[in-house]
mmCIF file of C-alpha atoms in Angstrom:
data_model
loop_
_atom_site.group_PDB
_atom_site.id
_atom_site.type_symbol
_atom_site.label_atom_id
_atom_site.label_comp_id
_atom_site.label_asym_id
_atom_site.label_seq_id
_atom_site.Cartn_x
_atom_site.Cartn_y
_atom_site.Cartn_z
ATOM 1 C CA UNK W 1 112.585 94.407 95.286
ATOM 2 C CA UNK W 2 109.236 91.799 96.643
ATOM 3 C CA UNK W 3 106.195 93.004 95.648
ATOM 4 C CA UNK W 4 103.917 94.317 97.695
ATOM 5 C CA UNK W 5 100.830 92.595 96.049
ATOM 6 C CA UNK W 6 98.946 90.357 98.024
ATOM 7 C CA UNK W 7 95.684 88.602 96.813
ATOM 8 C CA UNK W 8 93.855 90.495 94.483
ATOM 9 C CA UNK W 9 91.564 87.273 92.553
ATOM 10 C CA UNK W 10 88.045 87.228 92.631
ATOM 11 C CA UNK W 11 86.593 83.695 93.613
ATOM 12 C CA UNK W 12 84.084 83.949 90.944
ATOM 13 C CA UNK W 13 82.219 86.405 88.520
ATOM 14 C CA UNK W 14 79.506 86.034 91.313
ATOM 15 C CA UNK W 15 78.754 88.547 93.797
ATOM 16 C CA UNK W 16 81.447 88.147 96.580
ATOM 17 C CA UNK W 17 83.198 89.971 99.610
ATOM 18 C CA UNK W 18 86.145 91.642 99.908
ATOM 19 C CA UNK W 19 87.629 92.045 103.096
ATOM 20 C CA UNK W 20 90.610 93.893 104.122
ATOM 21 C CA UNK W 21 92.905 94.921 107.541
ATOM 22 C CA UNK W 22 95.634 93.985 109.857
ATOM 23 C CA UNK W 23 96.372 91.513 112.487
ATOM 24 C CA UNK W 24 92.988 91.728 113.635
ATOM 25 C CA UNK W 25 91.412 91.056 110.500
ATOM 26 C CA UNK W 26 93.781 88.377 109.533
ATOM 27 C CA UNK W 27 92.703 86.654 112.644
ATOM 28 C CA UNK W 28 95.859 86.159 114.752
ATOM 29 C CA UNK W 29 95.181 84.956 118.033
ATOM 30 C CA UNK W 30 91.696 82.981 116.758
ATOM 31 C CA UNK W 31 91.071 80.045 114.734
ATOM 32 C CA UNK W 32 90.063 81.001 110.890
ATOM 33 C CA UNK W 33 86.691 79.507 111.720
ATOM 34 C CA UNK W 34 86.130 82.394 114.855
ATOM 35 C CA UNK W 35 87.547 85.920 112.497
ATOM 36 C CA UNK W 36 84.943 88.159 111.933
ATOM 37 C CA UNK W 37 85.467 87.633 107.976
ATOM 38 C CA UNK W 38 85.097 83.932 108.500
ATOM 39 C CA UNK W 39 81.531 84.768 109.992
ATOM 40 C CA UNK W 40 80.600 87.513 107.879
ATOM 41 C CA UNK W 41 80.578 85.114 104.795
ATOM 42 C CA UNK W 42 78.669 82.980 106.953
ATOM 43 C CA UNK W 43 76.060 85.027 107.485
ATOM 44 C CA UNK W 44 76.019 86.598 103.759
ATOM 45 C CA UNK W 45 76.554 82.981 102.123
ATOM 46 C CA UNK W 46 78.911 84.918 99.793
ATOM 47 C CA UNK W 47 82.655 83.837 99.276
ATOM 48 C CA UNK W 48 85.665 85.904 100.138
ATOM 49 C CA UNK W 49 88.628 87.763 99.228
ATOM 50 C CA UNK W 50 91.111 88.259 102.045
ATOM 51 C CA UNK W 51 93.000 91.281 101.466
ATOM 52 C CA UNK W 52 94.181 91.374 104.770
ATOM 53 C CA UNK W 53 97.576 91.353 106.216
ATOM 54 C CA UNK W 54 99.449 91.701 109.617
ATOM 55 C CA UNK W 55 100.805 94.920 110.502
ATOM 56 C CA UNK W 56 99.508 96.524 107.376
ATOM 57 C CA UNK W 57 98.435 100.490 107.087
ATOM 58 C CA UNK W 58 95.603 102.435 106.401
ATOM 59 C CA UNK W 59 97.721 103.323 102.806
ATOM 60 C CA UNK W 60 98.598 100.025 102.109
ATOM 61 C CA UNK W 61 95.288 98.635 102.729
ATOM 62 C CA UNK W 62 93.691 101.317 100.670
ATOM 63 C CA UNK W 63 95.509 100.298 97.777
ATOM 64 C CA UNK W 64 95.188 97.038 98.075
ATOM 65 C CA UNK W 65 90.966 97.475 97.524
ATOM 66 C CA UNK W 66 92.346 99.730 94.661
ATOM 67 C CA UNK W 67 93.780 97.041 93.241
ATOM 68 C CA UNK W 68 90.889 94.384 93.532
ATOM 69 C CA UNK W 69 88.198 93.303 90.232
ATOM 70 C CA UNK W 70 85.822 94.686 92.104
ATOM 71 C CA UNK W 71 81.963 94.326 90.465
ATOM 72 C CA UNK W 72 78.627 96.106 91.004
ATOM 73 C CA UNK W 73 76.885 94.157 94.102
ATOM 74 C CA UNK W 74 80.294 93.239 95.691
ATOM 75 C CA UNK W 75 80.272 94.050 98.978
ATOM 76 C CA UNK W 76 83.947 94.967 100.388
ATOM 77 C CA UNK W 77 84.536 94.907 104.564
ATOM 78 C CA UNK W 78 87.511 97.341 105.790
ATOM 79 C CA UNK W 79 88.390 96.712 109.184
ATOM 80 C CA UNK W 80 90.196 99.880 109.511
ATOM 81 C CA UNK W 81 93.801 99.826 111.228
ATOM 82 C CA UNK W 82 95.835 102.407 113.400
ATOM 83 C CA UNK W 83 97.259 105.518 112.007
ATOM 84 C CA UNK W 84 100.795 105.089 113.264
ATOM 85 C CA UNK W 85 101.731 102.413 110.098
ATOM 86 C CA UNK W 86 103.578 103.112 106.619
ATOM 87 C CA UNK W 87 105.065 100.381 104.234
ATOM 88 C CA UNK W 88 108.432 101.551 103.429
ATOM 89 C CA UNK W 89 111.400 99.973 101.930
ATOM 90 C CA UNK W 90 113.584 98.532 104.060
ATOM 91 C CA UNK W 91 117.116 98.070 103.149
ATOM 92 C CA UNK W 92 118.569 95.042 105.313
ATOM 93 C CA UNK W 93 121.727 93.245 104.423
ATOM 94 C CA UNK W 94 122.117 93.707 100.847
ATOM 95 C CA UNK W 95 118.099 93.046 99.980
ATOM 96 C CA UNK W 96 115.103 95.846 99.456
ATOM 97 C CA UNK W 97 111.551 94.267 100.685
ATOM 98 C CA UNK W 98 107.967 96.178 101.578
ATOM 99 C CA UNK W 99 108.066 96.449 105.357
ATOM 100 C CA UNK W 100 104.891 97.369 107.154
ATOM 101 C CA UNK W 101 106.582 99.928 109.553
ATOM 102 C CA UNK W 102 104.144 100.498 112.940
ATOM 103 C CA UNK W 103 105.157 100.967 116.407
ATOM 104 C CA UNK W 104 105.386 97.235 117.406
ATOM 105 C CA UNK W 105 108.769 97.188 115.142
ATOM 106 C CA UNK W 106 110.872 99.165 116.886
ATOM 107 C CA UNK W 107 111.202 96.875 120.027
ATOM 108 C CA UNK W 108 111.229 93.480 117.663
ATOM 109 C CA UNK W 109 114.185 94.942 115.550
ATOM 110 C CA UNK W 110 115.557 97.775 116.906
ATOM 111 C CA UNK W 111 118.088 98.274 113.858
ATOM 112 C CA UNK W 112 115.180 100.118 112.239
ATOM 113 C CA UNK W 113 115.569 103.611 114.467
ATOM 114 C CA UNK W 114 118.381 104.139 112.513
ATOM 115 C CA UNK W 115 117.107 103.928 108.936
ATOM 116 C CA UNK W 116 113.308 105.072 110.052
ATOM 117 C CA UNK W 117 113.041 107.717 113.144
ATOM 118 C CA UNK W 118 110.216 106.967 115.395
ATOM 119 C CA UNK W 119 108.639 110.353 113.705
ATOM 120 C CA UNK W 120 108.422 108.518 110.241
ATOM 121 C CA UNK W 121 105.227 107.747 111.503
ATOM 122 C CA UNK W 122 104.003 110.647 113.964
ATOM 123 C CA UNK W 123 103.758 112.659 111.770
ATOM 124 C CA UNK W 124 100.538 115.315 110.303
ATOM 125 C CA UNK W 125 102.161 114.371 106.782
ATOM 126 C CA UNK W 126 100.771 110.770 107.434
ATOM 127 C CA UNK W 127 97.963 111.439 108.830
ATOM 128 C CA UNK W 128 96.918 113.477 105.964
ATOM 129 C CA UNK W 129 97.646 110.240 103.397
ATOM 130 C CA UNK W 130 95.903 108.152 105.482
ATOM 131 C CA UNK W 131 92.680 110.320 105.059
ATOM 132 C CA UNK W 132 92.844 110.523 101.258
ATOM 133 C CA UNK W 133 93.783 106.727 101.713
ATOM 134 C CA UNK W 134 90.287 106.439 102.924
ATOM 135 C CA UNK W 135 88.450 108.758 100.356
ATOM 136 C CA UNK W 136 89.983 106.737 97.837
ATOM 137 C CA UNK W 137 88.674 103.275 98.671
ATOM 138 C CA UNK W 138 85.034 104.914 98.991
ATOM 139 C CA UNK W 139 85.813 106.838 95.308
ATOM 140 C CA UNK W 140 86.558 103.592 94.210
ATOM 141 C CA UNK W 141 83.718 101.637 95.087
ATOM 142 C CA UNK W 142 81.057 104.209 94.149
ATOM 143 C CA UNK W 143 82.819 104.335 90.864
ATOM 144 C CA UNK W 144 82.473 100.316 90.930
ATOM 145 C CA UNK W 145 79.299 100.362 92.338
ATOM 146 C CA UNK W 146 80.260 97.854 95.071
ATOM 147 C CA UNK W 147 78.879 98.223 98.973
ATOM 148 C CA UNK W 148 81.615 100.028 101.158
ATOM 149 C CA UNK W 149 81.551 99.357 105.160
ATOM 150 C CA UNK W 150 84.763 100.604 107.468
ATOM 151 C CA UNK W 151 84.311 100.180 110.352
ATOM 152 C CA UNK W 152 87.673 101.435 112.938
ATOM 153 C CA UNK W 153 88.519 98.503 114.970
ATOM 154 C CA UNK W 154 91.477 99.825 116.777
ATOM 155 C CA UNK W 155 91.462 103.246 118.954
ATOM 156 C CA UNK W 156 92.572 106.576 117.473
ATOM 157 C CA UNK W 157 93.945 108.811 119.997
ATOM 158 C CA UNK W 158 95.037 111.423 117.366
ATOM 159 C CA UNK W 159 90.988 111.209 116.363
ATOM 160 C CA UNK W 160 92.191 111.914 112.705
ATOM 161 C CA UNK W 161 89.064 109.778 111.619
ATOM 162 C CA UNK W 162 86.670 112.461 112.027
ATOM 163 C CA UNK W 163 88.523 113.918 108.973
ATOM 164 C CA UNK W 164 87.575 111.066 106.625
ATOM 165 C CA UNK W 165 83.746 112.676 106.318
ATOM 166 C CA UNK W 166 82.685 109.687 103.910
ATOM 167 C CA UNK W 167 79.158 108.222 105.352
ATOM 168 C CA UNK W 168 80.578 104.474 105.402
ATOM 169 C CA UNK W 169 82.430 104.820 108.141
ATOM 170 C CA UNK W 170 82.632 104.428 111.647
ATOM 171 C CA UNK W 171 85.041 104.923 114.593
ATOM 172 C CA UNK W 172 83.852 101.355 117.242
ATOM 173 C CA UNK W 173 86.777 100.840 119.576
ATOM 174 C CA UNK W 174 87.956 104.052 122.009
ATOM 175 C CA UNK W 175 90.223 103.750 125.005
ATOM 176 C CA UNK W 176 93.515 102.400 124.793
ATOM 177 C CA UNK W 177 94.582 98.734 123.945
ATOM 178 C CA UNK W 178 94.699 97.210 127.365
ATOM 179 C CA UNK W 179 90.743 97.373 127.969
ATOM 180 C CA UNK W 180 89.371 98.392 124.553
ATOM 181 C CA UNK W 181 88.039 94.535 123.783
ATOM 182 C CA UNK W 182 85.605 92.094 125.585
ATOM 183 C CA UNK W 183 88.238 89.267 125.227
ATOM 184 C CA UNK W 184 91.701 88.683 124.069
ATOM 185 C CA UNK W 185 92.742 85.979 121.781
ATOM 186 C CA UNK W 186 95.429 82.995 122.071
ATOM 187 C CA UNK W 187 98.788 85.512 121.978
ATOM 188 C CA UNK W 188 97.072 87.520 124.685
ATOM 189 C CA UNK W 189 97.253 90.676 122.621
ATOM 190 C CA UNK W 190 94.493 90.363 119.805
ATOM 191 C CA UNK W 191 90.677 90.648 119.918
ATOM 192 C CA UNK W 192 89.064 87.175 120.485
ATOM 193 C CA UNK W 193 86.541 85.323 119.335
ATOM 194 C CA UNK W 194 83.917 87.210 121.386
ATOM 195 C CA UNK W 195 85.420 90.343 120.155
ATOM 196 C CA UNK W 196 85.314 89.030 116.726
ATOM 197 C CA UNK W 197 81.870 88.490 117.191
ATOM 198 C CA UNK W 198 80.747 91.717 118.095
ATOM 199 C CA UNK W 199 82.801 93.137 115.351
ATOM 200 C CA UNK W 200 80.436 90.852 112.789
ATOM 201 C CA UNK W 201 77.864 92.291 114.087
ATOM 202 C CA UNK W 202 78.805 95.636 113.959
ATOM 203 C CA UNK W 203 79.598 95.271 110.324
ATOM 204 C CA UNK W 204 76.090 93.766 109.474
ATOM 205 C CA UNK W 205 73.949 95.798 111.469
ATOM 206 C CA UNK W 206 76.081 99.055 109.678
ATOM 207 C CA UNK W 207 75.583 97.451 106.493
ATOM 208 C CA UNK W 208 71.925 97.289 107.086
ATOM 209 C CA UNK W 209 71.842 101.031 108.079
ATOM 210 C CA UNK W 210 73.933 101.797 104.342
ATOM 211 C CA UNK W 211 72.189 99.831 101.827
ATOM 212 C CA UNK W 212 68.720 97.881 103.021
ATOM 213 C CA UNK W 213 65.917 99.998 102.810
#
């Protein structure tokens, strides 16, 4: 069975960012240099730790911050995913791997329905993890006195977010996909680098609100 560890390593015992999410996060469809992690460094002159990873969940992001040597002063970044994801274990021609389970999957290997209904992951049961997923990461940072931003870049039509009720958050993309982002990147499907902008903004300027005085 692969682990499901990803990158965990601090860059230094100097103050640093963490930043964690999906697709969007990871950057697909934009050059490294145009993410919004890429910029956010930038602007903090602070290295990074990517904990990102495409098609990743809200649970499986949680606990990869969980995971992380976080100190006092670090500041950690969640871009905040969809609700509809769950890493499972898939069981595929004799071999057990972590499989980031969302919507997307079903159409790109269709062999899934069998082993995981589409209701694996419309479901209240998930939804419910997902929220103590969240509580978790912002337990853990108060308890490791690092700076917590989330910030929900993709829409939530089930609205489950207003559950979280942790002060570090907040919901920034309604709608639906097709007209929730100024631009679209390279694959025609991801924010771009306008979008990627805005969303460095977004995090600094709700940064500022959390922690400046």
């Amino acid at each position: 069975l692969s682990s499901d560890f990803y990158n965990h390593t601090r860059k230094s015992n100097d103050r640093q960012l963490w930043i964690a999410g999906c697709s969007i996060t990871h950057g697909v469809g934009v050059s490294k240099d145009q993410t919004y992690k890429n910029l956010l460094s930038k602007y903090y002159n602070l290295e990074y730790t990517d904990l990102s990873y495409p098609g990743s969940s809200i649970i499986w992001q949680s606990d990869q911050i969980c995971r992380s040597n976080l100190l006092p002063n670090d500041i950690v970044f969640w871009g905040l995913t969809g609700q509809y994801r769950l890493p499972v274990i898939h069981e595929y021609k004799d071999s057990k791997k972590i499989f980031h389970l969302h919507p997307g999957v079903y159409t790109d290997t269709p062999h899934l329905k069998k082993q995981f209904p589409l209701e694996v992951i419309r479901n209240s049961s998930l939804f419910y993890h997902n929220v103590l997923a969240v509580r978790r990461v912002y337990n853990f940072c108060k308890v490791a006195d690092a700076n917590l931003v989330i910030l929900g870049l993709t829409p939530d039509a089930e609205k489950i977010y207003l559950n979280y009720n942790v002060p570090v958050f907040r919901q920034i993309i309604s709608g639906n996909f097709s007209n929730c982002y100024v631009d679209l990147g390279t694959d025609r499907s991801h924010p771009g680098p306008e979008q990627h902008k805005i969303f460095a903004q977004k995090f600094i300027n709700f940064y500022d609100e959390l922690y400046k005085d």
